[in-house]
Coordinates of C-alpha atoms in Angstrom, one line a residue:
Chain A
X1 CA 14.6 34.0 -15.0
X2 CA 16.6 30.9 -14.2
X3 CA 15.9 28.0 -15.8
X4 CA 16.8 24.4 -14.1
X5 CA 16.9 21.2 -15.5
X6 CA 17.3 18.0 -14.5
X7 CA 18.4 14.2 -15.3
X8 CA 17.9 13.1 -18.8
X9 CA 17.1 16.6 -19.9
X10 CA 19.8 18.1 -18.2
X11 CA 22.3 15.2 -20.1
X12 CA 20.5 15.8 -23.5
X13 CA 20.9 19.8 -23.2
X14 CA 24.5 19.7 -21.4
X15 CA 23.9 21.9 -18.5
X16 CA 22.8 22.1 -15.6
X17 CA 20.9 25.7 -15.4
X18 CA 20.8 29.0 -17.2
X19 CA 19.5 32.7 -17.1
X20 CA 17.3 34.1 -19.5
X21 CA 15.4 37.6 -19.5
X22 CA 11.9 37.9 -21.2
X23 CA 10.1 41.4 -21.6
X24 CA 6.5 39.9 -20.3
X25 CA 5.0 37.6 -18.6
X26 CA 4.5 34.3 -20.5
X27 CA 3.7 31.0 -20.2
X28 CA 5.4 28.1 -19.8
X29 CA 4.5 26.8 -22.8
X30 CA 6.1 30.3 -24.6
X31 CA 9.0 29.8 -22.8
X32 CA 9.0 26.3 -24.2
X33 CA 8.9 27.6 -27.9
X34 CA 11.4 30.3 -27.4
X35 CA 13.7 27.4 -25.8
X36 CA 13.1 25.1 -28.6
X37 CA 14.6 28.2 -31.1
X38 CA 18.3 28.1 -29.5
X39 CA 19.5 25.3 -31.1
X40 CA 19.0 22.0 -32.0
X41 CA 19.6 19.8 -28.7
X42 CA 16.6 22.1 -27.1
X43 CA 14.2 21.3 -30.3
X44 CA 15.1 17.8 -29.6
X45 CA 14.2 17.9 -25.8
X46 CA 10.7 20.0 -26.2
X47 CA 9.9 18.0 -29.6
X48 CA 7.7 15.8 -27.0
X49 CA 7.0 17.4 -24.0
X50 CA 4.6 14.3 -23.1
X51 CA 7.6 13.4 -20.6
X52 CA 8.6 16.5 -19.2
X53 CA 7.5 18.0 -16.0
X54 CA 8.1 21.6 -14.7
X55 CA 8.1 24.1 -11.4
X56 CA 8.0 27.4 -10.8
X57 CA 9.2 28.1 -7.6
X58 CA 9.5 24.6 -6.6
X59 CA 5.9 24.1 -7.4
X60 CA 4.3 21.5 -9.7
X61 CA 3.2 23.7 -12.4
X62 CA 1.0 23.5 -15.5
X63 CA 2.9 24.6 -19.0
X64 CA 0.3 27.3 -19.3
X65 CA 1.1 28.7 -15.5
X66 CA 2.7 32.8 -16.4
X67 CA 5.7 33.3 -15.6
X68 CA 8.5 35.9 -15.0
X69 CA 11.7 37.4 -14.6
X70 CA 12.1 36.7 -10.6
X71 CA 10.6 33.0 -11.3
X72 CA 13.0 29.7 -11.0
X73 CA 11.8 27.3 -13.8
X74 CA 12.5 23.8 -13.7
X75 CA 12.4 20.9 -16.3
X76 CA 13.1 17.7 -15.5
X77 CA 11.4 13.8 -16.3
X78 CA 8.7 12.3 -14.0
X79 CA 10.6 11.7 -10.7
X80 CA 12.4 8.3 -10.0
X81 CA 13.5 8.7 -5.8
X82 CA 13.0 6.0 -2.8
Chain B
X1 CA 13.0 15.5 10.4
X2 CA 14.5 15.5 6.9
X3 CA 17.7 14.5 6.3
X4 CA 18.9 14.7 2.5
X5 CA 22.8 13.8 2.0
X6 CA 25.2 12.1 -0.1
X7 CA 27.3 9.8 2.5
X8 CA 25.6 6.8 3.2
X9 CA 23.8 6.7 6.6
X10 CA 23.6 4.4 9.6
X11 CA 20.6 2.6 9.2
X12 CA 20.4 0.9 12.6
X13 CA 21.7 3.7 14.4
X14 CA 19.6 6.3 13.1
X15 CA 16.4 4.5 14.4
X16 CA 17.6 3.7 17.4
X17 CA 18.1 7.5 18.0
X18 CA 14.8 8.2 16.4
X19 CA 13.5 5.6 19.2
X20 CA 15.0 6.5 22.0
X21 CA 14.0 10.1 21.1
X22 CA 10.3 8.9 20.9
X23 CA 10.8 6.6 24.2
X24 CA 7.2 6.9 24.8
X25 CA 5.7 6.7 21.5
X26 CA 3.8 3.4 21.6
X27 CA 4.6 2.6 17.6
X28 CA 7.5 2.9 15.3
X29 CA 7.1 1.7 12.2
X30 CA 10.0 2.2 9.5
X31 CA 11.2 1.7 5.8
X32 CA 14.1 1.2 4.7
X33 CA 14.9 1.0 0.9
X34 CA 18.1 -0.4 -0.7
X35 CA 20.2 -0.3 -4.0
X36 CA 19.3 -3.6 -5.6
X37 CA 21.4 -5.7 -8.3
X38 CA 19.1 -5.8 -10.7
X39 CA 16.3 -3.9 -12.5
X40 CA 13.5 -4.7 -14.8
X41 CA 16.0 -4.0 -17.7
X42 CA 19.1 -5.3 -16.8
X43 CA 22.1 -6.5 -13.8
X44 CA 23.4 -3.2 -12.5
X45 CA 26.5 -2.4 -10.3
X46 CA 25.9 0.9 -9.1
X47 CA 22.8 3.5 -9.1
X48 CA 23.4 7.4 -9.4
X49 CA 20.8 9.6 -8.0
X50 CA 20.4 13.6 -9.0
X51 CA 18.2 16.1 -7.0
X52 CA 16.4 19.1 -7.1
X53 CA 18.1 20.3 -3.8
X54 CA 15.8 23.3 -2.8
X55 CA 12.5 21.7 -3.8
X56 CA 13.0 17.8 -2.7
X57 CA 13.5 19.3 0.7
X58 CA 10.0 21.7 0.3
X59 CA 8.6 18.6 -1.5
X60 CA 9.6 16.5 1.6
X61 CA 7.6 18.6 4.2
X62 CA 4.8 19.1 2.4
X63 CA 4.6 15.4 2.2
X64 CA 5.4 15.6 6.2
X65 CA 2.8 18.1 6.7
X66 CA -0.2 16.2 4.8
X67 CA 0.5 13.4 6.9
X68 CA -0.1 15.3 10.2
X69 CA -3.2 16.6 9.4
X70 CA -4.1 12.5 8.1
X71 CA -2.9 10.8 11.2
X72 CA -2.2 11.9 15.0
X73 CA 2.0 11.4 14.7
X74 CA 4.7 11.9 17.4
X75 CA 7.5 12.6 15.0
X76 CA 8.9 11.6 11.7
X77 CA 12.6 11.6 10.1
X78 CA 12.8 10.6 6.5
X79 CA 17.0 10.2 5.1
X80 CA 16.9 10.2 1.4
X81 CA 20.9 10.1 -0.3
X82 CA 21.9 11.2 -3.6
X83 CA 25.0 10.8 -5.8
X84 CA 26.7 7.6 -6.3
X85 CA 25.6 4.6 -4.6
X86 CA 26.7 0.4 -5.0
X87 CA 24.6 -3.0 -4.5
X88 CA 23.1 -2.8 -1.3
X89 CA 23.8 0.8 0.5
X90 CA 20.6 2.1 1.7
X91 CA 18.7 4.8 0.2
X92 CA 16.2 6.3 1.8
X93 CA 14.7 5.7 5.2
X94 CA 11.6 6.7 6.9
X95 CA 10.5 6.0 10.5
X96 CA 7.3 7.2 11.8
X97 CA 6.6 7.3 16.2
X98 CA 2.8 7.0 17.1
X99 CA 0.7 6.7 19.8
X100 CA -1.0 3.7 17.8
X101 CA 0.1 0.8 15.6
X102 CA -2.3 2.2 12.6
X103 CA -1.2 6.0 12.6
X104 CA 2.7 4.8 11.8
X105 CA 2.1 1.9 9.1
X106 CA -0.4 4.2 7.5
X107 CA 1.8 7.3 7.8
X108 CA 5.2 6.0 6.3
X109 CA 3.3 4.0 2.9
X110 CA 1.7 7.3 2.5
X111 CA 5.3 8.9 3.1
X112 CA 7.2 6.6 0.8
X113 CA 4.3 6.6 -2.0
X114 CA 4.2 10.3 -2.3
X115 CA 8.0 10.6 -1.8
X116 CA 7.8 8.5 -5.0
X117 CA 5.8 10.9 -7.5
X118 CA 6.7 14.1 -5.6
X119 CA 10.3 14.3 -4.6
X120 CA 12.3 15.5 -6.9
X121 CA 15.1 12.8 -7.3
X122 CA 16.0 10.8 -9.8
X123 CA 17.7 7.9 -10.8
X124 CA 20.2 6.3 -13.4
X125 CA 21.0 2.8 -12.9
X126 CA 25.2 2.4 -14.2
X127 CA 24.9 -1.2 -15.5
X128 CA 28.2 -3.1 -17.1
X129 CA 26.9 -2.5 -20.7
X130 CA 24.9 0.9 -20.5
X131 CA 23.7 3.7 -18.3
X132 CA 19.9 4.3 -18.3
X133 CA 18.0 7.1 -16.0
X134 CA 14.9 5.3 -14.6
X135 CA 11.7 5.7 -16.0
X136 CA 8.9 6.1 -13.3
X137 CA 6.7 3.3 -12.9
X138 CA 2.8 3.2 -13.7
X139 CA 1.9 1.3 -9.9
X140 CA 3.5 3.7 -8.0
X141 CA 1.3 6.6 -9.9
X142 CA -1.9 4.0 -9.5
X143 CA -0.3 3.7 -5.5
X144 CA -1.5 7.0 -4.7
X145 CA -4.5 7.5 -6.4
X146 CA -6.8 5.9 -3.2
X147 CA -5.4 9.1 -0.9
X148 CA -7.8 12.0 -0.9
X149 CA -5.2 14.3 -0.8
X150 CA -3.8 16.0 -3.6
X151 CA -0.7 19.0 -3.7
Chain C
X1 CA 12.5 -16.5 12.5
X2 CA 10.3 -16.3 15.3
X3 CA 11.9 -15.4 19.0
X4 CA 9.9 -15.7 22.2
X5 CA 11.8 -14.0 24.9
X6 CA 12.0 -12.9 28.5
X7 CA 14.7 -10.4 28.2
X8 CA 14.7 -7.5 26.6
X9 CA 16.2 -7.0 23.0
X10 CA 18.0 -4.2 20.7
X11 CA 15.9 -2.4 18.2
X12 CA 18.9 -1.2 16.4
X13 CA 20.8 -4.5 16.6
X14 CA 18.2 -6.8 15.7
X15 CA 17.4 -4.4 12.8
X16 CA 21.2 -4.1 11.8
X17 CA 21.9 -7.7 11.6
X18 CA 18.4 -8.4 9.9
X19 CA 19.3 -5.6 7.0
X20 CA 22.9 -7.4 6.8
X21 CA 21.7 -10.7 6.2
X22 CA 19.4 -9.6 3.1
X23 CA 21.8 -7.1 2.3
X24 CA 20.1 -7.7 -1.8
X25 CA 16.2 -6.9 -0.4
X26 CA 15.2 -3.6 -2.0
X27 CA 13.2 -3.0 0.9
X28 CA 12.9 -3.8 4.6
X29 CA 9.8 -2.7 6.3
X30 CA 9.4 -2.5 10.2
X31 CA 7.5 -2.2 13.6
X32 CA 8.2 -1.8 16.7
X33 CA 5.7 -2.0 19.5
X34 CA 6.9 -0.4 23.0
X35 CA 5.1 0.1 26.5
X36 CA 3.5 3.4 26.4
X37 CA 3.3 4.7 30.2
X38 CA -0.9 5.4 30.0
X39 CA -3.6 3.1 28.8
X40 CA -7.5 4.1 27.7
X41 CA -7.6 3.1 31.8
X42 CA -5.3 4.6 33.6
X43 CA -1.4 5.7 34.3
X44 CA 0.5 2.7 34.1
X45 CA 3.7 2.2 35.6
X46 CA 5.0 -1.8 34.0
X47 CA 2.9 -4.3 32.3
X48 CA 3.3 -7.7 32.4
X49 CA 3.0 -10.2 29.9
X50 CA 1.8 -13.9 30.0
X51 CA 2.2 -16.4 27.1
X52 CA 1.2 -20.0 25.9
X53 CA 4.7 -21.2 24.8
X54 CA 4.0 -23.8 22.9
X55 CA 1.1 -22.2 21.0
X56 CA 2.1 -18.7 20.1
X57 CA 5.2 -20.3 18.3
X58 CA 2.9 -21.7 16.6
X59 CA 0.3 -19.2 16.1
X60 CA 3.5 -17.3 15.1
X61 CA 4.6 -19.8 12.4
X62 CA 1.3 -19.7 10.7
X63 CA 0.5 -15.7 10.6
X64 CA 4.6 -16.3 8.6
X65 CA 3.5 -19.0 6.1
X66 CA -0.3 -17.4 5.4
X67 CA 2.0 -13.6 4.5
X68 CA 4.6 -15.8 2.4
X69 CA 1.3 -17.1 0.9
X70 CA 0.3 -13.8 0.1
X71 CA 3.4 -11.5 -1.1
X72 CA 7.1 -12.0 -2.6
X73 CA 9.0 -12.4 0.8
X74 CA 12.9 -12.6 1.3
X75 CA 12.8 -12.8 5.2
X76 CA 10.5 -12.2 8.2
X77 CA 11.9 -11.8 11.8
X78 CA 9.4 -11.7 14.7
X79 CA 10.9 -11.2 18.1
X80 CA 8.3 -10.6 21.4
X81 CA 8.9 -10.9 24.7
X82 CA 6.8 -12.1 28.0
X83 CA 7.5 -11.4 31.2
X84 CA 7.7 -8.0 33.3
X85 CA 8.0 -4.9 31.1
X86 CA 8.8 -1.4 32.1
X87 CA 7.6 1.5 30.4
X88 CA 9.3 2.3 27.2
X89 CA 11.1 -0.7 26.7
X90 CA 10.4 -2.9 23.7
X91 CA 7.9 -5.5 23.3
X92 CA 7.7 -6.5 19.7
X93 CA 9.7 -6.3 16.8
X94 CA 8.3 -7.7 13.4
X95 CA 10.5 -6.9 10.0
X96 CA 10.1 -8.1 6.4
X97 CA 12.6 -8.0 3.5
X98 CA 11.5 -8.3 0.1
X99 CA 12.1 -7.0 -3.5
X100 CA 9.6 -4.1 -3.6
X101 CA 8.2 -2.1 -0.8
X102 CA 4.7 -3.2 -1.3
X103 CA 5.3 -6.5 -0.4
X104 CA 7.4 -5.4 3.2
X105 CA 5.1 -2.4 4.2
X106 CA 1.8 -5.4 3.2
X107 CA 2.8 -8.1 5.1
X108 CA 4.4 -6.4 8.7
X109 CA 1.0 -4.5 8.9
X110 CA -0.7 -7.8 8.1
X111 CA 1.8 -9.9 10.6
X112 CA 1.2 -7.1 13.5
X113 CA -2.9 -7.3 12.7
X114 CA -3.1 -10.9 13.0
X115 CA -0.8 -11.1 15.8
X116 CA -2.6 -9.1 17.8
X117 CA -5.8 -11.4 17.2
X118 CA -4.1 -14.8 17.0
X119 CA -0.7 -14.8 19.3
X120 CA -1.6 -16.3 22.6
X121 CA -0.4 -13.4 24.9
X122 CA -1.6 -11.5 27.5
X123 CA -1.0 -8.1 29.0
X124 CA -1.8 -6.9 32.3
X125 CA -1.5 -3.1 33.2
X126 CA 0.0 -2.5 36.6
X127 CA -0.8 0.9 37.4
X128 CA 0.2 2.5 40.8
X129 CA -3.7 1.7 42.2
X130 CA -4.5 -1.5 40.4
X131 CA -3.7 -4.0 38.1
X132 CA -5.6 -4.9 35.4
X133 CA -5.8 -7.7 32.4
X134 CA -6.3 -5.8 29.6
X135 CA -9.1 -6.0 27.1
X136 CA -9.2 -6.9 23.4
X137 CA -9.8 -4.0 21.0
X138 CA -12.7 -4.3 19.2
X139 CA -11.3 -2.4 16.5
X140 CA -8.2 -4.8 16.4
X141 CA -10.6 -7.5 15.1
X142 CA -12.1 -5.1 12.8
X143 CA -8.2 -4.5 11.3
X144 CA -8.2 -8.3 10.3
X145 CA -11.4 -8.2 8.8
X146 CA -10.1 -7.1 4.7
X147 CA -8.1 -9.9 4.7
X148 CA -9.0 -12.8 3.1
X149 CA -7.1 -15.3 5.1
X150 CA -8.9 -17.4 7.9
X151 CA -7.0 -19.5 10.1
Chain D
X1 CA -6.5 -34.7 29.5
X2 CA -3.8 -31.7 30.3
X3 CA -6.0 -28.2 30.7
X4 CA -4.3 -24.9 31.0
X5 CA -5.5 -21.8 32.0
X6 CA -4.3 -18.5 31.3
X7 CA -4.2 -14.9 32.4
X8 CA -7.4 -13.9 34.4
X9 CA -9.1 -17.7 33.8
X10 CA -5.9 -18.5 35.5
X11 CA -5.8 -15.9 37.8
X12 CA -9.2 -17.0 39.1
X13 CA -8.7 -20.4 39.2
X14 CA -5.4 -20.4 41.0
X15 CA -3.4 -23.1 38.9
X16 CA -2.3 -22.7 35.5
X17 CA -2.4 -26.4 34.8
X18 CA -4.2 -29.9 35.6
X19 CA -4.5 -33.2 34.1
X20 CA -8.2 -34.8 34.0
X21 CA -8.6 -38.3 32.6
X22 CA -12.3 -39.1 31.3
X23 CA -14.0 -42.5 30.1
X24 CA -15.1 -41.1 26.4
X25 CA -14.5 -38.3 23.9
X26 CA -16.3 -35.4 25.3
X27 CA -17.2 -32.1 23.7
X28 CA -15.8 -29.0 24.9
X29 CA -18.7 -27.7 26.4
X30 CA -19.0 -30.8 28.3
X31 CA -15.8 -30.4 29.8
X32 CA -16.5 -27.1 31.0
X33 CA -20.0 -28.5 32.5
X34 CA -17.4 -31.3 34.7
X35 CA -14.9 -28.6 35.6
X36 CA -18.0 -26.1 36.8
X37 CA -18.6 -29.1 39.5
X38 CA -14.9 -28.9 40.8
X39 CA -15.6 -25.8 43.2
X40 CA -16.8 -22.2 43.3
X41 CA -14.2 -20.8 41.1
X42 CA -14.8 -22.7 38.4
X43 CA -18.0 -21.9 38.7
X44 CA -17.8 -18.3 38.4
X45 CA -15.4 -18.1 35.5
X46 CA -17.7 -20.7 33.5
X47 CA -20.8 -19.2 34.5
X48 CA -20.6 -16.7 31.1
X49 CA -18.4 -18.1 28.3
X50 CA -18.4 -15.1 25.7
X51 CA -15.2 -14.1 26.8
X52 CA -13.6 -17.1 26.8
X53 CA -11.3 -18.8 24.3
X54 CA -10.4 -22.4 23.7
X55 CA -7.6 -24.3 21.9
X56 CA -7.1 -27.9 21.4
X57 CA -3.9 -29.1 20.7
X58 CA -3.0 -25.3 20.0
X59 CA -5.3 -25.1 17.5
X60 CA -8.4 -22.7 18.3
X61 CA -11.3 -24.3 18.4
X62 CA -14.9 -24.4 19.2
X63 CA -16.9 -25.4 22.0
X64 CA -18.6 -28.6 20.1
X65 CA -15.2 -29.9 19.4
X66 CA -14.6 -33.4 20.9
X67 CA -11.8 -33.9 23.0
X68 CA -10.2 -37.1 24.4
X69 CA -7.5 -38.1 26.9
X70 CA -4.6 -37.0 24.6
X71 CA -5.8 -33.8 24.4
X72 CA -3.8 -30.7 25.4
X73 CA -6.9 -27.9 26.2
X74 CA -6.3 -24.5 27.0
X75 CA -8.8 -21.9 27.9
X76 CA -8.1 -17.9 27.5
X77 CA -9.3 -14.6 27.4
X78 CA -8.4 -13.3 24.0
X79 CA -5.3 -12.5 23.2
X80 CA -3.7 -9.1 23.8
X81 CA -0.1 -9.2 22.6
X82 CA 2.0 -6.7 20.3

């Protein structure tokens, strides 16, 4: 699946976007945890997820929405536009 | 009509397309927000704004579409810029043409409030000292609370 | 500023110049009132529009100083013109500039409503069979009645 | 006094302005009572006051008001601008 994210969470992990395959179907929150093991600037991102937003599919989602392979995740901070 | 681009835009000259375009729409009612020099936190020189490209634009029409089923509108253009912007360039604008007076000024705060918790932008302000991304504000969620519309 | 005036005026100009001279204003708000070519009544083909000069500068003046009363305001600009009017040309132009958009998008709706109960014009259709003075809405001065202003 | 009259009170009337002098401060409603004795016309646009407006000195104002020589009256339909 690819994986977006955005602003300060884009800064904090150093890129932009990334591909990562998964067996099942999880949730977000699952993708969340596996995130937070690859490495140390993800742990510090997800430590407090109390600020973080996400999509799938360019759709305000829930962190326990299932998702899969074909799905574009995005994380990013409450939006700041207009 | 949604317009989402980095060079700055022609304020004056896009509405008076949009108008003449609309010639017999009775109402046109407009906003028009600006880069400011200052913020709650500090003097700023410059503002840098990042996007969701894909979803702002689907985020944009829903917002569009909820407000034709609200209000009986002619046509609508919203111009929203990203990247980086100085003091005083404009940001975003929206322009609504109705029949009536109250379908536009109701149609472009809904517009501009949702815009604000919906489309996926967001904003660091580049000040002299420090760079900070913008937190969103607590009245603009409270803003759209009184719609009964929710997506 | 308040302009009473026969002839008619640029949207985009007016707008351009008015954005330019609060270049700082987060936001600029804006309506724009135009001759719609068919009324409740009838086809129209013009309408005309009469005016007590001295009075609706005045009436003008205090709808400004009751919205400064009310919100944050950098600028307002009110233009409207009298006279003989041809389907799809302008008729009034009201624009606010002020920090925040609340304070814009509140007070031209609140200018626009009060102006409509409280300017001294008056608008006759002229329709290809007949011309005719028009009426007062009654739900314009239903539009006036959540504020709590009286003057 | 000046009195003006606008849009259809006009219309009816035929003049847009007159000057009237009087002895004391009238009311309002008085004045309309000495202009309803200056012909027909005024007759019939006075004869039912619901739809009419008055302003003294541009100010809006009720009928009881009390006006005097220096007086600048208008009476009006209300307004349809915008």
């Amino acid at each position: 699946m690819k994986i977006l994210y955005f602003a300060n969470i884009r800064q904090e992990i150093g890129i932009s976007e990334e591909d990562i395959i998964i067996e099942n179907k999880i949730s977000i929150f699952e993708l969340i945890e596996l995130l937070k093991k690859r490495g140390l600037k993800y742990k510090n991102v997800f430590s407090n997820v109390k600020n973080i937003k996400c999509s799938v599919n360019c759709i305000f989602s829930n962190f326990d929405t299932m998702i899969e392979n074909k799905d574009e995740i995005a994380f990013f901070p409450p939006v700041t536009g207009g | 009509m949604i317009v989402i681009q980095k060079k700055s835009f022609n304020y004056a000259k896009e509405l008076d397309i949009f108008s003449k375009k609309n010639k017999l729409s009775g109402a046109i009612s407009s906003f028009l927000g600006k880069v400011r020099d200052f913020s709650n936190l500090q003097k700023i020189d410059a503002i840098f704004i990042e996007h969701y490209e894909k979803m702002t634009k689907f985020q944009l029409s829903r917002i569009i579409e909820e407000a034709k089923t609200k209000w009986d509108i002619d046509d609508i253009i919203i111009i929203h810029r990203f990247g980086r912007l100085k003091i005083g360039e404009n940001i975003v604008l929206i322009a609504v043409a109705s029949k009536h007076r109250e379908e536009s000024l109701r149609s472009v705060e809904f517009i501009i409030n949702w815009l604000k918790i919906k489309a996926t932008f967001w904003k660091k302000e580049i000040g002299s000292d420090s760079t900070k991304w913008v937190k969103q504000k607590e009245s603009d969620t409270d803003k759209i609370k009184k719609y009964n519309t929710s997506f």
